Short mmCIF file of C-alpha atoms in Angstrom, two decimals:
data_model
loop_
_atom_site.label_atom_id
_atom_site.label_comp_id
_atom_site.label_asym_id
_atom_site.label_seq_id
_atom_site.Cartn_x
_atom_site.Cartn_y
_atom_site.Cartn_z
CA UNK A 18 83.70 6.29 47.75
CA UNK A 19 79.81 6.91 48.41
CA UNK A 20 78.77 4.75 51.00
CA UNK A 21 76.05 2.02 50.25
CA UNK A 22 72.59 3.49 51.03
CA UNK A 23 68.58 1.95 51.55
CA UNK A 24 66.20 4.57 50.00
CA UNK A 25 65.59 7.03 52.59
CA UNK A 26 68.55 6.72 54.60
CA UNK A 27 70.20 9.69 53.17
CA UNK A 28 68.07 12.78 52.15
CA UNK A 29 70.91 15.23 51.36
CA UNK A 30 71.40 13.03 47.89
CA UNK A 31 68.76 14.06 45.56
CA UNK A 32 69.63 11.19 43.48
CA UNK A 33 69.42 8.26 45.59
CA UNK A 34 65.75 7.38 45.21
CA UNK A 35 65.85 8.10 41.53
CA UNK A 36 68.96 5.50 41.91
CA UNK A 37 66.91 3.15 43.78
CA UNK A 38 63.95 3.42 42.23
CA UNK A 39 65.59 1.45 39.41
CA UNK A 40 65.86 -1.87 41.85
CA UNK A 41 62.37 -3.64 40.09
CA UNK A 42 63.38 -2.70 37.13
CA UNK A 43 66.64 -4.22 37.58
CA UNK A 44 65.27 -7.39 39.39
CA UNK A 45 62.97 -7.67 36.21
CA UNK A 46 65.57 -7.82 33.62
CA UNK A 47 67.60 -9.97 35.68
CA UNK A 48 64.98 -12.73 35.77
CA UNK A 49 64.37 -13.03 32.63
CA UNK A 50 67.91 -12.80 31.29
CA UNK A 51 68.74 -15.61 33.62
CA UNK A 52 66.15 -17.61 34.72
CA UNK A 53 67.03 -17.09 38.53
CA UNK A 54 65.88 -14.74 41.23
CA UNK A 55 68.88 -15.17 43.52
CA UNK A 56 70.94 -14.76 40.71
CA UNK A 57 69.21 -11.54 39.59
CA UNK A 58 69.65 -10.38 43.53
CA UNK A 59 73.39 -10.80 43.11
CA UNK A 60 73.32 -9.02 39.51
CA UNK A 61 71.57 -6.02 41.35
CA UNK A 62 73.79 -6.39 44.16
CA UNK A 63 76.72 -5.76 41.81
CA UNK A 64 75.58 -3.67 39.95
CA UNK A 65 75.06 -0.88 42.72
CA UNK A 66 78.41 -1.95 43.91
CA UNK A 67 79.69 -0.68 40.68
CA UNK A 68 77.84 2.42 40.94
CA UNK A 69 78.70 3.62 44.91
CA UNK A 70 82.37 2.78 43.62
CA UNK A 71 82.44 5.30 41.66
CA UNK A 72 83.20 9.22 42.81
CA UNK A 73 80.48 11.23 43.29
CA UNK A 74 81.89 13.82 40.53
CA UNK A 75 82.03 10.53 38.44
CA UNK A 76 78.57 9.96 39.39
CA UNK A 77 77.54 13.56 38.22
CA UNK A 78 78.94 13.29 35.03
CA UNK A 79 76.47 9.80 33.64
CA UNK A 80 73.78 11.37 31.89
CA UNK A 81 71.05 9.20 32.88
CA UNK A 82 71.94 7.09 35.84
CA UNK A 83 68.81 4.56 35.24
CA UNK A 84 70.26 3.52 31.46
CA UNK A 85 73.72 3.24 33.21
CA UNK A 86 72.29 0.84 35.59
CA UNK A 87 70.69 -1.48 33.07
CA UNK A 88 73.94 -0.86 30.77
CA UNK A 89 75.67 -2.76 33.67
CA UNK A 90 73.35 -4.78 34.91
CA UNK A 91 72.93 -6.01 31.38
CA UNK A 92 76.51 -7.09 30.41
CA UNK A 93 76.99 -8.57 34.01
CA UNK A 94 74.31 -10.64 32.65
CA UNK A 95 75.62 -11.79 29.71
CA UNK A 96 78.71 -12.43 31.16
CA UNK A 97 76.85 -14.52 33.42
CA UNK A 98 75.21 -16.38 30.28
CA UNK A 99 78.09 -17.08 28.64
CA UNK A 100 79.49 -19.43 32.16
CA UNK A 101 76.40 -20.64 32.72
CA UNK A 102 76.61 -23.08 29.71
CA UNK A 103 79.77 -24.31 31.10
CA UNK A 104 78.42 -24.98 34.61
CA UNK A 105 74.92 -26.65 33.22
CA UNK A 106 77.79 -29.48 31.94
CA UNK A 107 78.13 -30.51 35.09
CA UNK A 108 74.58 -29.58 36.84
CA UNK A 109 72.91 -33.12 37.86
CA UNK A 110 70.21 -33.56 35.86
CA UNK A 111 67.87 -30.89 33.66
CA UNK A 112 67.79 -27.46 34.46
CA UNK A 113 64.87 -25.52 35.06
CA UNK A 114 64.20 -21.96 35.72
CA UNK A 115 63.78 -20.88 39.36
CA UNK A 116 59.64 -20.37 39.62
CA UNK A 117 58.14 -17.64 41.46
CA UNK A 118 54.66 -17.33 43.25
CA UNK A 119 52.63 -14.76 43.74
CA UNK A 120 53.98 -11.46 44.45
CA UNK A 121 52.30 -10.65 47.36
CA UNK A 122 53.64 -14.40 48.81
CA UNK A 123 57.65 -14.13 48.73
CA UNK A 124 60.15 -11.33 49.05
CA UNK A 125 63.47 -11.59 47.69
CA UNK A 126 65.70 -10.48 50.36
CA UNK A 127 68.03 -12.88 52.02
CA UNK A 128 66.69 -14.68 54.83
CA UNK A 129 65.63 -13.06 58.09
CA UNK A 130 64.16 -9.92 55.35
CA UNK A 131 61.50 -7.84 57.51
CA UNK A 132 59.12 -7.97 54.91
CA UNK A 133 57.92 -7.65 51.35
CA UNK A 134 59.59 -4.90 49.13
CA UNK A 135 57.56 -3.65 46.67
CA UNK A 136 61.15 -2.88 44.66
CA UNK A 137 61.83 -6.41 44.92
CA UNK A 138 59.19 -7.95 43.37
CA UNK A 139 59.38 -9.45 39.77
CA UNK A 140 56.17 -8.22 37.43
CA UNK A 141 54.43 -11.44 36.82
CA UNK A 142 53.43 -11.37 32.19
CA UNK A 143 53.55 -13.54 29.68
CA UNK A 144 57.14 -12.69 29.32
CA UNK A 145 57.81 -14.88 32.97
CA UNK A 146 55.83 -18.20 32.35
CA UNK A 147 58.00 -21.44 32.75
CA UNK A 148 57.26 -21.87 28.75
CA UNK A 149 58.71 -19.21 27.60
CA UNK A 150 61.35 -18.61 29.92
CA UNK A 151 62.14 -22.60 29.02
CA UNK A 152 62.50 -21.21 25.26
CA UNK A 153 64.31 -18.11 26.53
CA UNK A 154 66.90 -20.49 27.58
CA UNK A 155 67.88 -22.32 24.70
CA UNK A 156 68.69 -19.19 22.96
CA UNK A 157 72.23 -17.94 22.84
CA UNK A 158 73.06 -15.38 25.34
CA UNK A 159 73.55 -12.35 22.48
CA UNK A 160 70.22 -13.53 21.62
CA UNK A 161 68.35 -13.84 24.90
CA UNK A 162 69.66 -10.46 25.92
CA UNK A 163 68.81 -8.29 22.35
CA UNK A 164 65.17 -9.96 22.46
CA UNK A 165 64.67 -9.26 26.30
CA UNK A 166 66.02 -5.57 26.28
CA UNK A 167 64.13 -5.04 22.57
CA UNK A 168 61.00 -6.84 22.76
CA UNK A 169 60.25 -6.66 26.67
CA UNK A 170 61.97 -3.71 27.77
CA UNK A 171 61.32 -1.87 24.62
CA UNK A 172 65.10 -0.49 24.42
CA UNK A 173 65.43 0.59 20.78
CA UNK A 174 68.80 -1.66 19.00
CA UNK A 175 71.26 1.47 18.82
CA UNK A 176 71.21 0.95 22.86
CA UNK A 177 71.01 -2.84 23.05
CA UNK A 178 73.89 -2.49 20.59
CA UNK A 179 75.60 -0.32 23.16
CA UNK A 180 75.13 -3.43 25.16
CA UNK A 181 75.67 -6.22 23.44
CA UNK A 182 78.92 -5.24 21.82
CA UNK A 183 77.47 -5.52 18.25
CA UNK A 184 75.80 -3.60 15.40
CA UNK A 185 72.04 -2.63 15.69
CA UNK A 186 72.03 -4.30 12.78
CA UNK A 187 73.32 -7.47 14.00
CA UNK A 188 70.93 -6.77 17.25
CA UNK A 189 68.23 -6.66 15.17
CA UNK A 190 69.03 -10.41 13.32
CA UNK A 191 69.06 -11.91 16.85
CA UNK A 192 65.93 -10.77 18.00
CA UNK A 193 64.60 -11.95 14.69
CA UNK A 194 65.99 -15.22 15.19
CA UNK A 195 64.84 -15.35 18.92
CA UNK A 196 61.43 -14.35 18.13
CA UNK A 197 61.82 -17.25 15.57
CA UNK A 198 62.72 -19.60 18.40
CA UNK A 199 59.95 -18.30 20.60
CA UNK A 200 56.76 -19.03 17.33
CA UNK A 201 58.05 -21.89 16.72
CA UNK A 202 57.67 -23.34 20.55
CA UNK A 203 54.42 -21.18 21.49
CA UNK A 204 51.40 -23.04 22.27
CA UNK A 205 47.78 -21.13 21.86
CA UNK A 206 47.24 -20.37 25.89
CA UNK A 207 43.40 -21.12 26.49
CA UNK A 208 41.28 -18.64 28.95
CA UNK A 209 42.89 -18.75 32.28
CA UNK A 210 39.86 -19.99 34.19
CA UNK A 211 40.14 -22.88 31.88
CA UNK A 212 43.69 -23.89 32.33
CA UNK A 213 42.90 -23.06 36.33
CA UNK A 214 39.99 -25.92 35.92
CA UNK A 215 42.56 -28.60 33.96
CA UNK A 216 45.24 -28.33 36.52
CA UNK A 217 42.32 -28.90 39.29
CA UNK A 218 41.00 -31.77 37.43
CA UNK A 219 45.07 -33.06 37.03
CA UNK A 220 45.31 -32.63 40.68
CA UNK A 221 42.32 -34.64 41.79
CA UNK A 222 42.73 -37.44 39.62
CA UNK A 223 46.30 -37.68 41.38
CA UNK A 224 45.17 -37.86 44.60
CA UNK A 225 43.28 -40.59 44.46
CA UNK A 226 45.71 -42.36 41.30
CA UNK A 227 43.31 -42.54 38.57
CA UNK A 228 45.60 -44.03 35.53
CA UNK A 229 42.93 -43.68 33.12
CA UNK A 230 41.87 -39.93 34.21
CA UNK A 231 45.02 -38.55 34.61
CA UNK A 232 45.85 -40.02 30.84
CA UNK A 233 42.62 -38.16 29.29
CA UNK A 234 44.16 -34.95 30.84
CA UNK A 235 47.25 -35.47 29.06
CA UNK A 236 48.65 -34.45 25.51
CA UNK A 237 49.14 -37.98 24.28
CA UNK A 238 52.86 -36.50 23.20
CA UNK A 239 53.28 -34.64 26.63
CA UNK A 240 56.83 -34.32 28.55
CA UNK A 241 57.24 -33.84 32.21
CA UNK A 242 60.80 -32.13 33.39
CA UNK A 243 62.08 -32.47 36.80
CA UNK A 244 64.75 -30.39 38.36
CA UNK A 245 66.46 -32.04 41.38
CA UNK A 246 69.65 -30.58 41.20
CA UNK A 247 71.38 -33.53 42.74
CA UNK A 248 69.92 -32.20 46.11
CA UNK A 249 66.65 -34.40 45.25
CA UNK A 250 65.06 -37.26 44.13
CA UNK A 251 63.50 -36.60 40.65
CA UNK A 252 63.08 -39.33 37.56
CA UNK A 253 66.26 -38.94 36.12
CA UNK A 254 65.25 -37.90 32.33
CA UNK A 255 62.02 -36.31 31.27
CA UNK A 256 59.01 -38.54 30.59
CA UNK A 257 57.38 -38.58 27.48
CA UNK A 258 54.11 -39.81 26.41
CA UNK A 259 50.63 -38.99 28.00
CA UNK A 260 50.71 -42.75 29.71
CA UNK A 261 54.02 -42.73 30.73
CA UNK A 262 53.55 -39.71 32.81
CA UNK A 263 50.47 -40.63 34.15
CA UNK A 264 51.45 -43.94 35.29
CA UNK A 265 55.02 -42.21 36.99
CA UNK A 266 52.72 -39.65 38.73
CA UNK A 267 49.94 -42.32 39.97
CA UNK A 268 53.54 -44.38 41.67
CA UNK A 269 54.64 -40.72 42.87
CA UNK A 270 51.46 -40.80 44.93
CA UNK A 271 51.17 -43.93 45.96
CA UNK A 272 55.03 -43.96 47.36
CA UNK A 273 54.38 -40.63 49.09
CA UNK A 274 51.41 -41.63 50.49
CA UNK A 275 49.56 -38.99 53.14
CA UNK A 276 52.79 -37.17 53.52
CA UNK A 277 52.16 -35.00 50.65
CA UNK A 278 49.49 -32.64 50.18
CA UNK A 279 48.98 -31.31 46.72
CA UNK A 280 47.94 -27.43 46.74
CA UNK A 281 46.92 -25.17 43.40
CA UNK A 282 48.84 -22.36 43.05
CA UNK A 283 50.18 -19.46 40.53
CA UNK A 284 53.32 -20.39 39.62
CA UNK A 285 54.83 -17.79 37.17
CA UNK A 286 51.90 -16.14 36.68
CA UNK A 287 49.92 -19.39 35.24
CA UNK A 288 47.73 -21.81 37.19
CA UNK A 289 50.08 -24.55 39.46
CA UNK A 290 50.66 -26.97 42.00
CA UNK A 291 52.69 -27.46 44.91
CA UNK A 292 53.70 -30.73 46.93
CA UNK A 293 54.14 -29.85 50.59
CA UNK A 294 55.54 -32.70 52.81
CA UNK A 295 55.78 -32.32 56.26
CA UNK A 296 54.54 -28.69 56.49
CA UNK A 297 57.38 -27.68 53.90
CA UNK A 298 56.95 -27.05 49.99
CA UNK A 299 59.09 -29.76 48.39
CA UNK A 300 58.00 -29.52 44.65
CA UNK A 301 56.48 -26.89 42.57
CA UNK A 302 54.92 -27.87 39.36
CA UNK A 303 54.35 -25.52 36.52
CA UNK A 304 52.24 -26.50 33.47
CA UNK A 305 51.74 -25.53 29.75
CA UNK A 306 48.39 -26.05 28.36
CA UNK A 307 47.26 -26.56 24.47
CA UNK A 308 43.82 -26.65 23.91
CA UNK A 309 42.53 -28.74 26.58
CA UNK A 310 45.23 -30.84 27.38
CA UNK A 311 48.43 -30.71 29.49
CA UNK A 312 51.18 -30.60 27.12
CA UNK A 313 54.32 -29.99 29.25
CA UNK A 314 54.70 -30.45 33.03
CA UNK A 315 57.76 -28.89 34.82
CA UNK A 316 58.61 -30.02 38.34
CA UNK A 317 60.77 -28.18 40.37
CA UNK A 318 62.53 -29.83 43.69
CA UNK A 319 65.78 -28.43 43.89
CA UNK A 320 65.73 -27.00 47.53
CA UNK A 321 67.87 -23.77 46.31
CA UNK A 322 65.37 -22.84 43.66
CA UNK A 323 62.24 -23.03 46.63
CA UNK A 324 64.07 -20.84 48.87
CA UNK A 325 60.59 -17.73 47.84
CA UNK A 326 58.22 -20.37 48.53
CA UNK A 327 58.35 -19.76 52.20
CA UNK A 328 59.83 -23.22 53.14
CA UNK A 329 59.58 -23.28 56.70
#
């Protein structure tokens, strides 16, 4: 069996950086198939496992190494989506997906990582915001995978069919039906300088608890989604109604008093917030904006789920 390489360790394989070069690439499609950067790491873990197990005249003999990689890492994916309905049955609370920063603040690695790999770093489009990766995951997991690999990754459906286990025919009626899914929940996204200005405004209005401010902010039909994960205090199901939320948020300030500190942010690419208490980031809030109003708020305490955010 090869033995597991970094890129450069081993310059007598002319394929190992062409093998390695495929890490982002990997790390990309794992994030948005699942919704988690750690598990995307372990996806990409596995997948090279799979590939260094193999003999090197085995090795020789795949055509194109970088469509075997996302072959595997693909169905180790939907594998993975299949048990991860089971295991939300007994998650505390609602799920949300893990958010990133900024690239150029986190690295992926495990903890005690040197420093920031370039391969490691998820590409930060519309195809990563909280919305739609929220919408992403209410779709089955045939679905989710033939719209990523089709409509992201611009695979045509005889490969995703390779994939999938089904007709490109049959690929091609689930990305229909997820693109369905994902018109039906879209909200028009205002100029990003705009929706940077509303979250300011939502963040200064908590600060100092203004009811009435915070409400005018608001979609009068907005929801706000926490994600404790048991390991947390969060309201225990989502909020609804412009007033409701305001008033919860106003009593989230006043209870955490001048422990908190409330900082703007990019969270998935989109203008956010983060709550840090005590010199450590313990919520990250990610908004969708219609018009010029909040219309969905999604807070995210779990600790596991922070773990990019540089909690020190």
């Amino acid at each position: 069996m090869t033995t597991r390489a970094e890129p450069g360790d081993d310059q007598s394989d002319p394929g190992l950086s062409a093998i390695m070069s495929e890490r982002r690439r990997l790390i990309n499609l794992g994030y948005r198939l699942l919704g988690s950067l750690a598990d995307a790491e372990d996806v990409v873990q596995e997948t090279y496992a799979r590939w260094y197990a193999m003999s090197a005249r085995e090795q020789q003999a795949v055509e194109s190494p970088g469509a075997w990689l996302v072959t595997v890492a693909s169905r180790i994916c939907l594998n993975l989506l299949g048990s991860a309905r089971a295991r939300r049955e007994t998650y505390v609370g609602d799920w949300i997906p893990e958010p990133l920063p900024e690239p150029t603040e986190w690295i992926t690695g495990r903890s005690g990582a040197g420093g920031i790999d370039p391969a490691d770093r998820v590409t930060l489009d519309e195809s990563v915001t909280m919305a739609f990766l929220v919408v992403l995951d209410s779709m089955t997991p045939a679905e989710r995978v033939a719209f990523v690999l089709h409509d992201v990754f611009r695979y045509p459906f005889g490969e995703v069919a390779e994939i999938v286990g089904r007709t490109p025919a049959a690929c091609r009626q689930l990305a229909t039906s997820a693109r369905r899914r994902i018109r039906t929940a879209q909200t028009p996204a205002g100029p990003s300088a705009g929706q940077a200005g509303l979250v300011r405004q939502f963040k200064t209005a908590w600060e100092v608890k203004d009811i009435d401010a915070l409400i005018s902010l608001l979609d009068p039909d907005a929801t706000a989604t926490a994600d404790g994960g048991g390991l947390a205090v969060t309201h225990q199901h989502p909020l609804v109604g412009g007033e409701q939320i305001a008033r919860a948020y106003a009593e989230i300030a006043r209870v955490s008093g001048d422990r908190t500190t409330f900082l703007e942010c990019t969270v998935n690419g989109l203008p956010g917030l983060v709550a840090r208490q005590d010199g450590n980031i313990a919520t990250v809030f990610a908004f969708e904006i219609a018009g010029d109003r909040i219309r969905h708020i999604w807070a995210v305490r779990n600790p596991e789920k922070l773990r990019p955010w540089r909690i020190s």
